[in-house]
Amino acid sequence: MRTLTRTGLLTLTALALGLTACGSDDDPATEVEEAVSSMASAAEDASSMTVEEAEDMASDMAGDISEMASNLEEMQDGGSASITIGDETWEFDGALCAIGEEETGQEGAEFVLSAIGDGVQLYISIDEYGHTVSLNDIENFEDPSVSYEAGGLLGDGAEFIVLDGKNVSGEAGFMDTESGSMDTVDGSFEATCP
């Protein structure tokens, strides 16, 4: 049984941390932060679980992530994003952005963008790990329709994200993290923050 990938959890965790700096007790960002905290605690306890307990935890986490994704999608109010990898393009009608450490709430984080639509999340980040862009299926963790990443922990430290005010763009080689292949596919992306 597949469980939530490390990249998927890190992406949602980083996004939640970035959004909580802008949220109040009544907004969905707070719910996202609480869900991520709960999942992180459960993941820490996973080493002592039986296979059945781990499967139950994975199922619960998938439900929590689905709810978080829905809340985050509702928070998208304005902006847009697009990414093309190989010959396939994904378009997003809204985006959430945090610029600078004060908004992201993370030391060393310069920029975070999340765009969610049709069960897929585009995540763009400039932080202490470098430049990262990922595109992931956030509805089906057992058999994802898409899972690409460029930069970050998988990258070579290259700075490929161009940030110009509220506009972001760039080109990179994207690794299909589900296939396990180290081959990359050329891609490009652009987004406008609200």
PDB file of C-alpha atoms in Angstrom:
ATOM      1  CA  MET A   1       0.000   0.000   0.000  1.00  0.00           C
ATOM      2  CA  ARG A   2       1.341   3.432  -0.925  1.00  0.00           C
ATOM      3  CA  THR A   3       1.314   6.138   1.683  1.00  0.00           C
ATOM      4  CA  LEU A   4       1.741   9.881   1.464  1.00  0.00           C
ATOM      5  CA  THR A   5       5.122  10.613  -0.067  1.00  0.00           C
ATOM      6  CA  ARG A   6       7.703  12.594   1.876  1.00  0.00           C
ATOM      7  CA  THR A   7       7.621  15.265  -0.842  1.00  0.00           C
ATOM      8  CA  GLY A   8       3.830  15.520  -0.617  1.00  0.00           C
ATOM      9  CA  LEU A   9       3.864  15.926   3.161  1.00  0.00           C
ATOM     10  CA  LEU A  10       6.720  18.447   3.001  1.00  0.00           C
ATOM     11  CA  THR A  11       4.895  20.431   0.334  1.00  0.00           C
ATOM     12  CA  LEU A  12       1.681  20.636   2.320  1.00  0.00           C
ATOM     13  CA  THR A  13       3.572  21.331   5.550  1.00  0.00           C
ATOM     14  CA  ALA A  14       5.573  24.166   4.027  1.00  0.00           C
ATOM     15  CA  LEU A  15       2.453  25.632   2.464  1.00  0.00           C
ATOM     16  CA  ALA A  16       0.543  25.442   5.733  1.00  0.00           C
ATOM     17  CA  LEU A  17       3.370  27.142   7.573  1.00  0.00           C
ATOM     18  CA  GLY A  18       3.483  29.869   4.961  1.00  0.00           C
ATOM     19  CA  LEU A  19      -0.238  30.494   5.073  1.00  0.00           C
ATOM     20  CA  THR A  20      -0.672  30.517   8.830  1.00  0.00           C
ATOM     21  CA  ALA A  21       1.258  33.766   9.083  1.00  0.00           C
ATOM     22  CA  CYS A  22      -1.627  35.423   7.239  1.00  0.00           C
ATOM     23  CA  GLY A  23      -4.495  33.580   8.974  1.00  0.00           C
ATOM     24  CA  SER A  24      -6.783  34.081  11.936  1.00  0.00           C
ATOM     25  CA  ASP A  25      -8.312  31.489  14.270  1.00  0.00           C
ATOM     26  CA  ASP A  26     -11.399  31.254  12.082  1.00  0.00           C
ATOM     27  CA  ASP A  27      -9.840  30.885   8.670  1.00  0.00           C
ATOM     28  CA  PRO A  28      -8.952  27.694   6.751  1.00  0.00           C
ATOM     29  CA  ALA A  29      -5.196  28.327   7.123  1.00  0.00           C
ATOM     30  CA  THR A  30      -5.502  27.583  10.840  1.00  0.00           C
ATOM     31  CA  GLU A  31      -7.327  24.331  10.056  1.00  0.00           C
ATOM     32  CA  VAL A  32      -4.544  23.408   7.620  1.00  0.00           C
ATOM     33  CA  GLU A  33      -1.852  24.110  10.235  1.00  0.00           C
ATOM     34  CA  GLU A  34      -3.662  21.960  12.825  1.00  0.00           C
ATOM     35  CA  ALA A  35      -4.106  19.079  10.366  1.00  0.00           C
ATOM     36  CA  VAL A  36      -0.448  19.179   9.304  1.00  0.00           C
ATOM     37  CA  SER A  37       0.675  19.230  12.935  1.00  0.00           C
ATOM     38  CA  SER A  38      -1.506  16.228  13.684  1.00  0.00           C
ATOM     39  CA  MET A  39      -0.177  14.331  10.657  1.00  0.00           C
ATOM     40  CA  ALA A  40       3.440  15.124  11.545  1.00  0.00           C
ATOM     41  CA  SER A  41       2.905  13.782  15.081  1.00  0.00           C
ATOM     42  CA  ALA A  42       1.306  10.626  13.729  1.00  0.00           C
ATOM     43  CA  ALA A  43       4.166  10.127  11.261  1.00  0.00           C
ATOM     44  CA  GLU A  44       6.702  10.347  14.096  1.00  0.00           C
ATOM     45  CA  ASP A  45       4.881   7.518  15.914  1.00  0.00           C
ATOM     46  CA  ALA A  46       4.693   5.332  12.787  1.00  0.00           C
ATOM     47  CA  SER A  47       7.925   3.429  13.462  1.00  0.00           C
ATOM     48  CA  SER A  48       6.346   1.490  16.337  1.00  0.00           C
ATOM     49  CA  MET A  49       3.081   0.666  14.529  1.00  0.00           C
ATOM     50  CA  THR A  50       1.899  -2.630  13.130  1.00  0.00           C
ATOM     51  CA  VAL A  51       1.242  -2.805   9.388  1.00  0.00           C
ATOM     52  CA  GLU A  52      -2.515  -2.587  10.034  1.00  0.00           C
ATOM     53  CA  GLU A  53      -2.103   0.493  12.256  1.00  0.00           C
ATOM     54  CA  ALA A  54       0.139   2.128   9.656  1.00  0.00           C
ATOM     55  CA  GLU A  55      -2.438   1.453   6.913  1.00  0.00           C
ATOM     56  CA  ASP A  56      -5.193   2.979   9.066  1.00  0.00           C
ATOM     57  CA  MET A  57      -3.012   6.028   9.746  1.00  0.00           C
ATOM     58  CA  ALA A  58      -2.257   6.409   6.024  1.00  0.00           C
ATOM     59  CA  SER A  59      -5.972   6.262   5.245  1.00  0.00           C
ATOM     60  CA  ASP A  60      -6.729   8.902   7.880  1.00  0.00           C
ATOM     61  CA  MET A  61      -3.911  11.114   6.589  1.00  0.00           C
ATOM     62  CA  ALA A  62      -5.226  10.859   3.026  1.00  0.00           C
ATOM     63  CA  GLY A  63      -8.627  12.062   4.253  1.00  0.00           C
ATOM     64  CA  ASP A  64      -7.037  14.935   6.176  1.00  0.00           C
ATOM     65  CA  ILE A  65      -5.008  15.969   3.145  1.00  0.00           C
ATOM     66  CA  SER A  66      -8.080  15.884   0.933  1.00  0.00           C
ATOM     67  CA  GLU A  67      -9.858  18.212   3.361  1.00  0.00           C
ATOM     68  CA  MET A  68      -6.812  20.492   3.566  1.00  0.00           C
ATOM     69  CA  ALA A  69      -6.588  20.678  -0.214  1.00  0.00           C
ATOM     70  CA  SER A  70     -10.259  21.625  -0.407  1.00  0.00           C
ATOM     71  CA  ASN A  71      -9.750  24.372   2.197  1.00  0.00           C
ATOM     72  CA  LEU A  72      -6.682  25.692   0.392  1.00  0.00           C
ATOM     73  CA  GLU A  73      -8.490  25.698  -2.949  1.00  0.00           C
ATOM     74  CA  GLU A  74     -11.285  27.769  -1.368  1.00  0.00           C
ATOM     75  CA  MET A  75      -8.691  30.291  -0.159  1.00  0.00           C
ATOM     76  CA  GLN A  76      -7.404  30.905  -3.698  1.00  0.00           C
ATOM     77  CA  ASP A  77      -8.832  34.282  -4.595  1.00  0.00           C
ATOM     78  CA  GLY A  78      -7.271  35.751  -7.702  1.00  0.00           C
ATOM     79  CA  GLY A  79      -4.055  35.147  -9.520  1.00  0.00           C
ATOM     80  CA  SER A  80      -3.371  32.357 -11.948  1.00  0.00           C
ATOM     81  CA  ALA A  81      -0.734  29.789 -12.802  1.00  0.00           C
ATOM     82  CA  SER A  82       0.288  27.521 -15.632  1.00  0.00           C
ATOM     83  CA  ILE A  83       2.902  24.797 -16.019  1.00  0.00           C
ATOM     84  CA  THR A  84       3.940  22.800 -19.062  1.00  0.00           C
ATOM     85  CA  ILE A  85       6.017  19.643 -18.713  1.00  0.00           C
ATOM     86  CA  GLY A  86       6.849  17.877 -21.945  1.00  0.00           C
ATOM     87  CA  ASP A  87       3.748  18.204 -24.108  1.00  0.00           C
ATOM     88  CA  GLU A  88       1.213  18.478 -21.273  1.00  0.00           C
ATOM     89  CA  THR A  89      -0.060  21.740 -19.725  1.00  0.00           C
ATOM     90  CA  TRP A  90      -1.919  22.345 -16.463  1.00  0.00           C
ATOM     91  CA  GLU A  91      -3.798  25.629 -15.880  1.00  0.00           C
ATOM     92  CA  PHE A  92      -4.896  27.004 -12.495  1.00  0.00           C
ATOM     93  CA  ASP A  93      -7.504  29.755 -12.074  1.00  0.00           C
ATOM     94  CA  GLY A  94      -6.255  30.892  -8.667  1.00  0.00           C
ATOM     95  CA  ALA A  95      -3.150  30.955  -6.520  1.00  0.00           C
ATOM     96  CA  LEU A  96      -2.033  31.578  -2.950  1.00  0.00           C
ATOM     97  CA  CYS A  97       1.254  33.379  -2.382  1.00  0.00           C
ATOM     98  CA  ALA A  98       3.456  34.389   0.533  1.00  0.00           C
ATOM     99  CA  ILE A  99       6.395  36.712  -0.080  1.00  0.00           C
ATOM    100  CA  GLY A 100       9.218  37.216   2.415  1.00  0.00           C
ATOM    101  CA  GLU A 101       9.899  35.632   5.803  1.00  0.00           C
ATOM    102  CA  GLU A 102       7.183  37.644   7.531  1.00  0.00           C
ATOM    103  CA  GLU A 103       4.432  36.257   5.274  1.00  0.00           C
ATOM    104  CA  THR A 104       5.818  32.731   4.902  1.00  0.00           C
ATOM    105  CA  GLY A 105       6.585  32.391   8.603  1.00  0.00           C
ATOM    106  CA  GLN A 106       9.678  30.379   7.701  1.00  0.00           C
ATOM    107  CA  GLU A 107      13.245  31.577   8.190  1.00  0.00           C
ATOM    108  CA  GLY A 108      15.067  31.796   4.872  1.00  0.00           C
ATOM    109  CA  ALA A 109      11.869  31.539   2.810  1.00  0.00           C
ATOM    110  CA  GLU A 110      11.654  34.237   0.166  1.00  0.00           C
ATOM    111  CA  PHE A 111       8.607  33.055  -1.799  1.00  0.00           C
ATOM    112  CA  VAL A 112       5.903  30.362  -1.692  1.00  0.00           C
ATOM    113  CA  LEU A 113       3.084  29.800  -4.193  1.00  0.00           C
ATOM    114  CA  SER A 114       0.408  27.130  -4.249  1.00  0.00           C
ATOM    115  CA  ALA A 115      -2.181  26.628  -6.950  1.00  0.00           C
ATOM    116  CA  ILE A 116      -4.718  23.802  -6.699  1.00  0.00           C
ATOM    117  CA  GLY A 117      -7.207  22.657  -9.301  1.00  0.00           C
ATOM    118  CA  ASP A 118      -8.719  19.366 -10.465  1.00  0.00           C
ATOM    119  CA  GLY A 119      -6.946  17.436  -7.719  1.00  0.00           C
ATOM    120  CA  VAL A 120      -3.481  18.657  -8.707  1.00  0.00           C
ATOM    121  CA  GLN A 121      -1.228  21.090  -6.817  1.00  0.00           C
ATOM    122  CA  LEU A 122       1.465  23.315  -8.309  1.00  0.00           C
ATOM    123  CA  TYR A 123       3.929  24.399  -5.630  1.00  0.00           C
ATOM    124  CA  ILE A 124       6.715  26.944  -6.190  1.00  0.00           C
ATOM    125  CA  SER A 125       9.194  27.884  -3.477  1.00  0.00           C
ATOM    126  CA  ILE A 126      12.385  29.844  -2.942  1.00  0.00           C
ATOM    127  CA  ASP A 127      13.728  29.000   0.513  1.00  0.00           C
ATOM    128  CA  GLU A 128      16.764  27.713   2.405  1.00  0.00           C
ATOM    129  CA  TYR A 129      16.738  24.545   0.256  1.00  0.00           C
ATOM    130  CA  GLY A 130      16.961  26.589  -2.945  1.00  0.00           C
ATOM    131  CA  HIS A 131      14.500  26.813  -5.809  1.00  0.00           C
ATOM    132  CA  THR A 132      11.754  24.161  -5.930  1.00  0.00           C
ATOM    133  CA  VAL A 133       8.818  23.567  -8.270  1.00  0.00           C
ATOM    134  CA  SER A 134       6.581  20.530  -7.942  1.00  0.00           C
ATOM    135  CA  LEU A 135       3.372  19.296  -9.517  1.00  0.00           C
ATOM    136  CA  ASN A 136       1.529  16.547  -7.634  1.00  0.00           C
ATOM    137  CA  ASP A 137      -1.725  14.642  -7.631  1.00  0.00           C
ATOM    138  CA  ILE A 138      -3.145  15.414  -4.180  1.00  0.00           C
ATOM    139  CA  GLU A 139      -6.260  13.247  -4.513  1.00  0.00           C
ATOM    140  CA  ASN A 140      -4.866   9.810  -5.299  1.00  0.00           C
ATOM    141  CA  PHE A 141      -1.757   8.927  -3.290  1.00  0.00           C
ATOM    142  CA  GLU A 142      -1.918   5.231  -4.135  1.00  0.00           C
ATOM    143  CA  ASP A 143      -1.760   5.729  -7.901  1.00  0.00           C
ATOM    144  CA  PRO A 144      -1.021   9.419  -8.633  1.00  0.00           C
ATOM    145  CA  SER A 145      -1.769  10.766 -12.088  1.00  0.00           C
ATOM    146  CA  VAL A 146       1.199  13.140 -11.897  1.00  0.00           C
ATOM    147  CA  SER A 147       4.259  13.722  -9.700  1.00  0.00           C
ATOM    148  CA  TYR A 148       7.033  15.981 -10.971  1.00  0.00           C
ATOM    149  CA  GLU A 149       9.715  17.930  -9.139  1.00  0.00           C
ATOM    150  CA  ALA A 150      12.495  20.306 -10.131  1.00  0.00           C
ATOM    151  CA  GLY A 151      15.172  21.696  -7.843  1.00  0.00           C
ATOM    152  CA  GLY A 152      14.953  21.540  -4.064  1.00  0.00           C
ATOM    153  CA  LEU A 153      16.490  18.483  -2.442  1.00  0.00           C
ATOM    154  CA  LEU A 154      16.529  16.728  -5.830  1.00  0.00           C
ATOM    155  CA  GLY A 155      18.228  19.607  -7.624  1.00  0.00           C
ATOM    156  CA  ASP A 156      21.758  20.822  -8.119  1.00  0.00           C
ATOM    157  CA  GLY A 157      21.257  24.179  -6.418  1.00  0.00           C
ATOM    158  CA  ALA A 158      20.461  26.021  -9.644  1.00  0.00           C
ATOM    159  CA  GLU A 159      18.410  29.212  -9.338  1.00  0.00           C
ATOM    160  CA  PHE A 160      15.806  28.899 -12.074  1.00  0.00           C
ATOM    161  CA  ILE A 161      12.769  30.695 -10.604  1.00  0.00           C
ATOM    162  CA  VAL A 162      12.437  34.304 -11.776  1.00  0.00           C
ATOM    163  CA  LEU A 163      10.503  36.464  -9.309  1.00  0.00           C
ATOM    164  CA  ASP A 164       9.394  39.860 -10.585  1.00  0.00           C
ATOM    165  CA  GLY A 165       7.055  41.532  -8.088  1.00  0.00           C
ATOM    166  CA  LYS A 166       3.911  39.390  -8.081  1.00  0.00           C
ATOM    167  CA  ASN A 167       4.908  37.494 -11.223  1.00  0.00           C
ATOM    168  CA  VAL A 168       6.951  34.310 -11.221  1.00  0.00           C
ATOM    169  CA  SER A 169       8.257  32.251 -14.131  1.00  0.00           C
ATOM    170  CA  GLY A 170      11.018  29.897 -15.127  1.00  0.00           C
ATOM    171  CA  GLU A 171      12.206  26.821 -16.965  1.00  0.00           C
ATOM    172  CA  ALA A 172      13.657  23.602 -15.562  1.00  0.00           C
ATOM    173  CA  GLY A 173      14.141  19.890 -16.052  1.00  0.00           C
ATOM    174  CA  PHE A 174      11.400  18.038 -14.126  1.00  0.00           C
ATOM    175  CA  MET A 175      11.966  14.587 -12.649  1.00  0.00           C
ATOM    176  CA  ASP A 176       9.057  12.157 -12.566  1.00  0.00           C
ATOM    177  CA  THR A 177       9.329  11.200  -8.888  1.00  0.00           C
ATOM    178  CA  GLU A 178       6.804   8.357  -9.174  1.00  0.00           C
ATOM    179  CA  SER A 179       8.658   6.467 -11.895  1.00  0.00           C
ATOM    180  CA  GLY A 180      11.936   6.435  -9.967  1.00  0.00           C
ATOM    181  CA  SER A 181      13.731   7.404 -13.161  1.00  0.00           C
ATOM    182  CA  MET A 182      16.449  10.033 -12.873  1.00  0.00           C
ATOM    183  CA  ASP A 183      15.584  11.295 -16.367  1.00  0.00           C
ATOM    184  CA  THR A 184      14.207  14.814 -16.597  1.00  0.00           C
ATOM    185  CA  VAL A 185      11.607  16.339 -18.889  1.00  0.00           C
ATOM    186  CA  ASP A 186      11.886  19.985 -19.960  1.00  0.00           C
ATOM    187  CA  GLY A 187       9.214  22.247 -18.558  1.00  0.00           C
ATOM    188  CA  SER A 188       8.245  25.861 -18.020  1.00  0.00           C
ATOM    189  CA  PHE A 189       5.911  27.671 -15.654  1.00  0.00           C
ATOM    190  CA  GLU A 190       4.449  31.092 -15.006  1.00  0.00           C
ATOM    191  CA  ALA A 191       2.141  32.493 -12.364  1.00  0.00           C
ATOM    192  CA  THR A 192       0.694  35.755 -11.119  1.00  0.00           C
ATOM    193  CA  CYS A 193      -0.054  36.267  -7.447  1.00  0.00           C
ATOM    194  CA  PRO A 194      -3.310  37.986  -6.450  1.00  0.00           C
TER     195      PRO A 194
END
